[in-house]
XYZ file of C-alpha atoms in Angstrom:
585
model
C 26.669 4.019 -16.300
C 29.196 5.295 -13.826
C 28.025 6.013 -10.247
C 27.844 9.546 -9.123
C 30.020 10.688 -6.222
C 27.156 10.491 -3.818
C 25.982 7.061 -5.004
C 29.568 5.770 -4.798
C 29.912 7.031 -1.226
C 26.692 5.114 -0.345
C 28.336 1.966 -1.871
C 31.613 2.228 -0.111
C 30.663 3.490 3.377
C 32.208 1.310 5.997
C 29.807 2.316 8.777
C 26.084 2.570 9.358
C 24.472 5.474 7.453
C 21.379 7.353 6.284
C 21.231 8.662 2.713
C 18.561 11.356 2.151
C 17.653 10.818 -1.520
C 15.468 13.080 -3.673
C 13.048 11.534 -6.313
C 14.979 9.988 -9.178
C 18.259 9.932 -7.285
C 19.161 6.458 -8.488
C 19.000 5.163 -4.922
C 17.808 1.589 -5.977
C 20.811 1.337 -8.286
C 23.267 2.315 -5.496
C 21.768 0.071 -2.935
C 21.868 -2.980 -5.150
C 25.388 -2.137 -6.113
C 26.235 -1.969 -2.371
C 24.258 -5.140 -1.659
C 26.240 -7.089 -4.356
C 29.471 -5.749 -3.088
C 28.832 -6.666 0.523
C 27.495 -10.184 -0.280
C 30.774 -10.855 -2.052
C 32.773 -9.577 1.024
C 30.657 -11.774 3.425
C 30.941 -15.438 2.878
C 29.395 -16.570 6.066
C 27.111 -14.033 7.450
C 24.265 -12.599 5.336
C 23.403 -9.130 3.912
C 19.715 -8.163 4.062
C 18.095 -5.818 1.452
C 14.663 -4.684 2.750
C 11.979 -2.593 1.239
C 8.215 -1.976 2.029
C 6.575 -3.225 -1.307
C 6.662 -6.416 -3.350
C 7.225 -4.242 -6.497
C 10.365 -2.661 -4.906
C 11.662 -6.089 -3.884
C 11.009 -7.480 -7.214
C 12.948 -4.676 -8.881
C 15.863 -5.225 -6.608
C 15.914 -8.816 -7.329
C 15.859 -8.024 -11.128
C 18.787 -5.789 -10.778
C 20.841 -8.406 -9.141
C 20.742 -10.007 -12.543
C 22.810 -13.188 -13.137
C 24.388 -12.914 -9.679
C 21.919 -15.429 -8.155
C 24.351 -16.314 -5.260
C 23.487 -13.030 -3.635
C 19.786 -14.103 -3.432
C 20.482 -17.341 -1.617
C 20.835 -18.077 2.153
C 22.300 -16.516 4.277
C 21.424 -13.329 2.264
C 17.881 -12.027 2.285
C 15.987 -9.681 -0.176
C 12.301 -8.970 0.932
C 9.834 -6.780 2.437
C 10.179 -5.524 6.076
C 6.927 -7.411 6.844
C 8.563 -10.756 5.538
C 11.771 -9.966 7.579
C 9.654 -9.511 10.715
C 7.684 -12.609 10.102
C 10.585 -14.834 9.228
C 13.347 -13.753 11.683
C 11.476 -12.458 14.726
C 7.801 -13.612 14.935
C 7.969 -17.143 13.601
C 10.800 -18.547 15.821
C 9.153 -17.124 19.031
C 5.578 -18.006 18.011
C 6.740 -21.543 17.394
C 8.444 -21.527 20.852
C 5.244 -20.248 22.518
C 2.557 -22.242 20.570
C 4.634 -25.302 19.161
C 3.260 -24.693 15.661
C 4.025 -22.314 12.820
C 1.728 -19.307 12.338
C -0.266 -18.535 9.179
C 0.228 -15.047 7.849
C -2.379 -13.104 6.091
C -1.866 -9.633 4.413
C -4.748 -7.806 6.346
C -7.664 -8.309 8.709
C -9.918 -7.944 5.659
C -8.787 -11.421 4.517
C -10.379 -13.045 7.606
C -14.149 -13.271 7.815
C -14.414 -12.984 11.685
C -12.827 -9.561 11.767
C -15.967 -7.868 10.564
C -18.564 -7.697 13.412
C -21.526 -5.896 14.753
C -22.825 -4.791 18.203
C -26.392 -5.384 19.207
C -28.930 -2.788 18.029
C -26.636 -1.010 15.540
C -29.458 -0.254 13.154
C -28.433 0.500 9.621
C -24.746 1.291 10.389
C -22.245 -0.773 8.634
C -20.263 -3.494 10.300
C -17.248 -2.711 12.489
C -13.872 -3.790 11.238
C -10.889 -4.947 13.229
C -8.621 -2.665 11.169
C -10.261 0.320 12.788
C -8.563 -0.673 16.078
C -5.068 -0.299 17.498
C -3.842 -2.912 19.889
C -1.356 -2.463 22.738
C 1.191 -5.009 24.061
C -1.414 -6.772 26.088
C -3.550 -7.233 23.010
C -6.180 -4.779 24.353
C -8.037 -2.959 21.417
C -8.273 0.827 21.198
C -10.811 2.210 18.619
C -9.198 4.762 16.316
C -11.910 6.971 15.079
C -9.702 8.415 12.331
C -9.986 5.083 10.701
C -13.786 4.857 10.806
C -14.786 5.609 7.251
C -17.186 8.424 6.631
C -19.840 6.031 5.119
C -20.004 4.151 8.337
C -23.368 5.666 9.216
C -25.033 9.017 9.991
C -24.203 11.337 12.917
C -26.404 9.205 15.246
C -24.477 6.028 14.282
C -21.166 7.850 15.106
C -22.656 8.990 18.445
C -23.723 5.470 19.137
C -20.267 4.161 18.435
C -18.586 6.815 20.709
C -21.043 5.893 23.449
C -20.361 2.103 23.082
C -16.583 2.420 22.501
C -15.682 0.167 25.438
C -18.081 -2.601 24.173
C -16.709 -2.375 20.644
C -13.082 -2.557 21.942
C -13.956 -5.539 24.114
C -15.343 -7.406 21.095
C -12.338 -6.474 19.063
C -9.960 -7.582 21.849
C -11.727 -10.999 22.077
C -11.642 -11.587 18.270
C -7.862 -10.513 18.086
C -7.034 -13.044 20.971
C -8.917 -15.894 19.185
C -7.018 -15.073 16.011
C -3.634 -15.153 17.588
C -4.356 -18.457 19.316
C -5.612 -19.900 15.930
C -2.325 -18.947 14.438
C -3.837 -16.263 12.116
C -1.497 -13.304 12.012
C -1.670 -10.176 9.868
C 1.297 -7.791 9.248
C -0.144 -5.550 11.951
C -0.458 -8.458 14.412
C 3.170 -9.439 13.478
C 4.508 -5.990 14.347
C 2.557 -6.130 17.713
C 4.030 -9.550 18.618
C 7.580 -8.246 17.536
C 7.161 -5.261 19.808
C 6.032 -7.440 22.690
C 8.809 -9.976 22.396
C 11.533 -7.217 21.893
C 10.427 -5.802 25.212
C 11.347 -9.141 26.979
C 14.899 -9.753 28.068
C 14.448 -13.411 27.652
C 13.120 -13.225 24.106
C 15.682 -10.607 23.119
C 18.516 -12.891 24.188
C 17.107 -15.690 22.010
C 16.623 -13.370 18.984
C 20.137 -11.767 19.489
C 21.756 -15.195 19.123
C 19.812 -15.874 15.851
C 20.243 -12.476 14.257
C 23.869 -11.806 15.241
C 24.857 -15.208 13.748
C 22.793 -14.612 10.532
C 23.342 -11.003 9.462
C 26.230 -8.644 9.145
C 24.354 -5.800 7.624
C 20.842 -4.688 6.820
C 20.059 -2.234 3.925
C 16.741 -0.503 4.275
C 15.053 1.027 1.177
C 12.293 3.668 1.466
C 13.451 4.346 5.107
C 10.696 7.022 5.552
C 8.137 4.236 5.644
C 9.500 2.841 8.871
C 7.043 2.915 11.691
C 7.683 2.588 15.441
C 8.154 -1.236 15.375
C 10.336 -1.260 12.372
C 12.630 1.315 14.079
C 12.626 -0.750 17.162
C 13.734 -3.801 15.013
C 16.504 -1.671 13.447
C 17.580 -0.546 16.909
C 17.708 -4.027 18.095
C 19.785 -5.027 15.101
C 22.226 -2.273 15.948
C 22.488 -3.496 19.494
C 23.217 -6.983 18.114
C 26.180 -5.501 16.269
C 24.488 -5.435 12.751
C 25.245 -2.504 10.626
C 22.203 -0.520 9.497
C 22.241 1.284 6.209
C 19.078 3.444 5.423
C 18.089 5.334 2.301
C 14.994 7.458 1.859
C 13.158 10.677 1.368
C 11.364 11.872 4.507
C 9.054 14.012 2.349
C 7.632 10.905 0.761
C 6.344 9.654 4.121
C 2.690 8.848 3.371
C 1.881 5.939 5.730
C 0.977 7.648 8.979
C -1.751 5.038 9.462
C 1.139 2.581 10.062
C 2.791 4.928 12.628
C 5.401 6.049 9.939
C 6.120 9.741 10.670
C 9.015 11.757 9.370
C 9.899 13.105 12.867
C 10.495 9.680 14.397
C 12.548 8.396 11.360
C 14.536 11.617 11.302
C 15.347 11.152 15.109
C 16.470 7.558 14.444
C 18.567 8.173 11.308
C 20.383 11.210 12.914
C 22.105 8.790 15.204
C 23.738 6.759 12.319
C 27.350 7.552 11.845
C 27.309 8.566 8.171
C 24.997 11.154 6.668
C 24.700 11.591 2.853
C 22.579 13.604 0.572
C 21.738 12.470 -2.959
C 20.371 15.533 -4.669
C 20.649 14.792 -8.365
C 17.294 13.927 -9.925
C 17.829 11.743 -12.984
C 14.048 11.400 -13.607
C 12.395 14.677 -14.038
C 12.611 17.895 -15.955
C 13.562 21.168 -14.285
C 10.070 22.480 -13.980
C 8.957 19.265 -12.272
C 11.963 19.408 -9.835
C 10.862 22.998 -9.083
C 7.395 21.704 -8.335
C 8.891 19.051 -5.970
C 10.871 21.604 -4.182
C 7.875 23.847 -3.726
C 6.112 21.041 -1.714
C 9.113 19.733 0.052
C 9.448 20.439 3.866
C 12.972 19.058 4.200
C 16.186 20.717 3.228
C 17.127 18.757 0.175
C 17.567 20.940 -3.024
C 17.351 18.707 -6.060
C 18.899 19.331 -9.389
C 17.589 17.958 -12.681
C 20.097 15.646 -14.440
C 20.097 13.240 -17.161
C 18.119 13.241 -20.451
C 14.994 15.113 -19.174
C 17.127 17.948 -17.621
C 17.117 19.617 -21.097
C 13.331 19.749 -21.354
C 12.004 23.336 -20.978
C 8.342 22.407 -20.549
C 6.646 24.168 -17.817
C 4.120 22.679 -15.320
C 0.580 22.963 -16.696
C -2.224 24.350 -14.547
C -5.603 23.194 -16.014
C -8.703 24.716 -14.551
C -11.885 22.622 -14.572
C -15.394 22.775 -13.305
C -16.438 19.113 -13.915
C -14.183 16.141 -13.570
C -15.012 14.817 -17.150
C -13.232 18.061 -18.442
C -9.983 16.922 -17.296
C -8.955 14.198 -19.781
C -9.731 15.975 -23.001
C -7.809 19.003 -21.876
C -4.768 16.817 -20.688
C -4.720 14.858 -23.902
C -4.482 18.099 -25.984
C -1.452 19.159 -23.799
C 0.143 15.707 -24.154
C -0.254 15.687 -27.890
C 1.602 19.182 -28.169
C 4.460 17.488 -26.375
C 4.356 14.258 -28.320
C 3.210 12.073 -25.589
C 0.671 9.370 -26.261
C -2.448 8.692 -23.982
C -0.758 5.593 -22.552
C 2.250 7.867 -21.417
C -0.171 9.603 -18.914
C -1.062 8.618 -15.434
C -3.972 10.420 -13.734
C -3.457 10.496 -9.942
C -5.797 11.448 -7.206
C -5.895 11.051 -3.358
C -9.296 9.485 -3.447
C -9.892 6.740 -6.019
C -13.394 8.062 -6.917
C -12.113 11.366 -8.315
C -9.571 9.545 -10.513
C -12.172 7.131 -11.807
C -14.680 9.796 -12.582
C -12.056 11.929 -14.350
C -10.823 8.955 -16.475
C -14.435 8.185 -17.568
C -15.073 5.171 -15.256
C -18.258 5.631 -13.254
C -18.157 5.217 -9.439
C -18.052 1.638 -8.275
C -20.217 0.804 -5.395
C -18.396 -1.321 -2.802
C -19.273 -4.962 -3.493
C -19.544 -5.402 0.256
C -20.744 -9.010 1.064
C -22.448 -9.650 -2.202
C -20.234 -12.163 -4.048
C -22.024 -11.892 -7.404
C -21.228 -8.192 -7.619
C -17.606 -8.881 -6.538
C -17.227 -11.358 -9.401
C -18.819 -8.991 -11.919
C -16.480 -6.221 -10.889
C -13.499 -8.564 -10.992
C -14.207 -9.587 -14.600
C -14.553 -6.042 -15.785
C -11.257 -5.019 -14.069
C -9.394 -8.028 -15.501
C -10.544 -7.134 -19.052
C -9.360 -3.494 -18.913
C -5.805 -3.083 -20.180
C -5.305 -0.039 -18.025
C -5.911 -1.988 -14.725
C -2.717 -2.135 -12.656
C -1.315 -5.320 -11.308
C -2.203 -4.586 -7.730
C -5.892 -3.995 -8.611
C -5.961 -7.140 -10.698
C -4.640 -9.072 -7.829
C -7.251 -7.753 -5.393
C -9.973 -8.514 -8.011
C -8.778 -12.198 -8.377
C -8.580 -12.433 -4.486
C -12.200 -11.374 -4.209
C -13.286 -14.157 -6.564
C -11.106 -16.737 -4.740
C -12.824 -15.848 -1.408
C -16.185 -16.182 -3.046
C -15.251 -19.642 -4.261
C -13.838 -20.605 -0.826
C -17.094 -19.509 0.711
C -18.991 -22.180 -1.427
C -16.370 -24.777 -0.451
C -16.434 -24.194 3.250
C -20.241 -24.163 4.134
C -20.650 -25.562 7.670
C -16.887 -25.453 8.526
C -15.582 -23.474 11.472
C -13.007 -21.324 9.562
C -14.007 -17.884 10.472
C -10.566 -17.169 12.358
C -8.434 -18.687 9.467
C -6.669 -16.752 6.842
C -6.682 -17.697 3.115
C -3.843 -20.192 3.250
C -5.232 -22.125 6.191
C -8.646 -22.243 4.677
C -7.143 -23.702 1.419
C -5.305 -26.268 3.532
C -8.450 -27.116 5.469
C -10.486 -27.746 2.218
C -7.638 -29.452 0.253
C -7.449 -26.810 -2.460
C -4.105 -25.940 -4.071
C -3.906 -22.117 -4.048
C -2.500 -21.987 -7.577
C -5.352 -24.063 -8.783
C -7.789 -21.684 -7.097
C -6.308 -18.742 -8.535
C -6.423 -20.120 -12.052
C -10.144 -21.168 -11.304
C -10.884 -17.610 -10.250
C -9.412 -15.980 -13.256
C -11.161 -18.289 -15.646
C -14.442 -17.664 -13.766
C -14.266 -13.926 -13.695
C -13.216 -13.725 -17.431
C -15.692 -16.461 -18.585
C -18.789 -14.669 -17.148
C -19.818 -11.620 -19.015
C -22.063 -8.986 -17.591
C -22.803 -7.261 -20.999
C -26.539 -6.817 -21.431
C -27.484 -9.026 -18.485
C -29.908 -8.278 -15.643
C -28.628 -8.715 -12.207
C -30.740 -11.954 -11.649
C -29.472 -13.479 -15.084
C -25.823 -12.902 -14.166
C -26.335 -14.345 -10.612
C -27.907 -17.416 -12.267
C -24.917 -17.764 -14.591
C -22.480 -17.535 -11.674
C -24.361 -20.474 -9.957
C -24.371 -22.454 -13.265
C -20.746 -22.075 -13.667
C -20.089 -23.392 -10.175
C -22.517 -26.272 -10.666
C -20.932 -27.445 -13.878
C -17.259 -26.703 -13.031
C -14.551 -29.457 -12.964
C -13.733 -29.536 -9.171
C -11.167 -32.400 -9.502
C -10.445 -33.979 -6.078
C -12.317 -31.212 -4.273
C -15.959 -32.010 -3.184
C -18.286 -29.897 -5.216
C -20.381 -27.310 -3.429
C -24.039 -28.106 -2.815
C -26.517 -26.589 -5.297
C -28.741 -25.360 -2.398
C -25.779 -23.647 -0.834
C -25.017 -21.743 -4.018
C -28.504 -20.246 -4.101
C -27.900 -18.812 -0.579
C -24.300 -17.706 -1.138
C -24.634 -16.060 -4.720
C -27.658 -13.928 -4.546
C -28.406 -11.146 -7.124
C -27.138 -7.688 -5.951
C -29.398 -4.613 -5.658
C -30.389 -2.642 -8.741
C -28.311 0.288 -7.670
C -25.322 -1.784 -6.965
C -25.604 -3.560 -10.262
C -25.699 -0.325 -12.111
C -22.046 0.257 -11.170
C -21.126 -2.759 -13.273
C -22.178 -0.989 -16.390
C -19.628 1.802 -15.914
C -16.928 -0.625 -16.881
C -18.239 -1.144 -20.433
C -15.865 1.189 -22.097
C -12.093 1.466 -21.356
C -10.897 4.769 -19.987
C -8.797 6.856 -22.382
C -5.907 7.073 -19.868
C -4.722 5.164 -16.855
C -5.605 6.214 -13.347
C -4.550 5.399 -9.811
C -4.451 6.722 -6.270
C -1.146 8.379 -5.226
C -0.540 5.594 -2.762
C -0.926 3.050 -5.580
C 1.951 4.344 -7.640
C 4.559 5.072 -4.982
C 8.022 4.145 -6.285
C 6.816 4.344 -9.993
C 7.379 6.874 -12.690
C 5.674 8.006 -15.812
C 6.378 10.158 -18.803
C 3.449 12.309 -17.766
C 1.295 12.842 -14.707
C -2.061 14.386 -14.362
C -2.571 15.429 -10.712
C -6.298 16.056 -9.721
C -7.266 18.570 -6.984
C -11.093 18.285 -6.772
C -13.626 20.773 -5.644
C -14.082 19.217 -2.254
C -10.738 18.881 -0.675
C -10.303 16.369 2.109
C -10.353 18.020 5.580
C -8.186 16.513 8.184
C -10.071 15.481 11.298
C -7.382 16.468 13.549
C -6.065 19.743 12.193
C -9.323 20.705 10.414
C -7.099 21.949 7.431
C -7.070 20.976 3.836
C -4.068 20.277 1.860
C -3.982 23.789 0.331
C -4.067 25.293 3.797
C -1.310 23.007 4.770
C 0.756 24.186 1.771
C 0.025 27.837 2.255
C 0.886 27.629 6.057
C 4.047 25.649 5.448
C 2.723 22.650 7.552
C 4.626 19.445 7.191
C 1.606 17.118 6.843
C 0.848 13.806 5.131
C -1.731 15.428 2.786
C 0.966 17.887 1.510
C 3.469 14.976 1.101
C 0.942 12.996 -0.927
C 1.001 15.894 -3.470
C 4.805 15.876 -3.422
C 4.823 12.064 -4.210
C 2.395 12.558 -6.920
C 4.264 15.305 -8.765
C 7.529 13.565 -8.379
C 6.369 10.512 -10.355
C 6.499 12.638 -13.675
C 9.528 12.544 -16.022
C 8.638 14.972 -18.830
C 5.254 16.448 -18.218
C 3.201 17.417 -15.083
C -0.314 18.647 -15.536
C -2.116 20.008 -12.319
C -5.823 19.753 -12.918
C -7.372 21.896 -10.311
C -11.116 22.786 -9.731
C -11.855 26.497 -10.613
C -12.544 27.068 -6.931
C -8.893 26.578 -6.072
C -6.933 27.485 -9.219
C -6.132 31.038 -7.890
C -4.683 29.660 -4.732
C -2.521 27.068 -6.490
C -1.316 29.611 -8.899
C -0.292 31.897 -6.010
C 1.608 29.107 -4.421
C 3.463 28.265 -7.586
C 4.319 31.958 -8.233
C 5.698 32.136 -4.564
C 7.820 29.123 -5.030
C 9.125 30.200 -8.462
C 7.637 27.139 -10.251
C 7.450 27.796 -13.947
C 3.878 27.117 -15.089
C 1.371 27.725 -17.885
C -2.303 28.184 -17.027
C -4.974 26.991 -19.306
């Protein structure tokens, strides 16, 4: 397929640039084409192609096809986190601590990052991920990250009153983790910012990066936070060309300091500005829905095979979440779409699960038996996406490692470091966890019986060269969950009729049909005190509004807005005002 004029301009530009690309604009194809062209032109220095998710990176690698040379050193294809780890943090960490760091995905992967203050009552543990850290490694509690189920009003008042004590504990834990070499993506960004602020360290990095790279191509530029932009500015200062492609209206990671305003300010300084406004993914009605939610100035046009589809957007009114799927399946059947062609999307996972016919899952928390039961249920469901499968297996792996590390001081170590400490091959552990989760069935079992089957599995397992866990330890580590928690396992007995996910979980994907759920109780922003509909009606450029935009723009042929009857009139008025063709059911 021939590149469009805009795509070809992205490929051929001879200076740094920013390309604003609407959904379905073919940006990945254009960027990979540029990447292959530039790797052929640069025999000595490398070209980097960076995105923000492993799925996007895997897609880029796949599109490189047989041109494996482009995937070898000095070139780089990977996530921004990996780029920061490999080319900024690791060399300077080794210089400072004389050993390589151990990277983990998040603080939740490290046991010691969950802690309590004295006399907290029934409030849940505090988590390190609720804190921001400054360049001096001082913690600052971010109340926007404290979940609503942390505790009652009294617990929240207690936390506010003891904020300094909580921050002191978090700072201490953070410092010990850094010294132990355990670094998350967040910590790596903090270290990168710290070292980039040092003239001595900048000089070291400049020599390394100037010699290594000629150009860096950034996919999903709207997801760049403050540190990523600092890294890109440093690369520009080093003489490395920066090429960025993205859609500012798809910025939905404000918790990572990724805001459209800061990205727009940075990209405005790049010499070449392009707009890719041809949507090769969606039908005209879906493009109109996208435009109705967009805050930016792009005006997308439907192109390609789906541009001839005259199906309107559907507005389904419901009073109970279990009414959504039957109505959506009727509409899909009218348009010759199968249940597997649909993806049900919601901001909160609980709404999507209930709508898809999967009962609410209580958080497994620290109960390892419950985590194993839920993992097995998720792995058996064909609708479970790969990200959820990975998380389920990781839960079982951590449970197994807990049995193998009794009495060891590993609380500040990440997964890889713990495996090394115990002498376990991570690949073997992953296979073991999958076999365990799938081999233990919850059907018809009481919570105590299932807990006993978990302990029996571990007692009789073939541990190879790894010392088997003590039977007495298994009794303490794998206790039966509560009756209420165990009831949540039964909800996985039947497969849902259509797939479901959060909006954040499908970013970058596309589906023939999308069912977008707006529940009765809309989330109220703690800062603005507005709901997403108030943001839309008032034309406020907020993350909640952009989440709706990302959800709708995943659809290719059919978009169904399933809206609680309390809000259907408001949504209909918005669609009318924006000239979005729709059919109300």
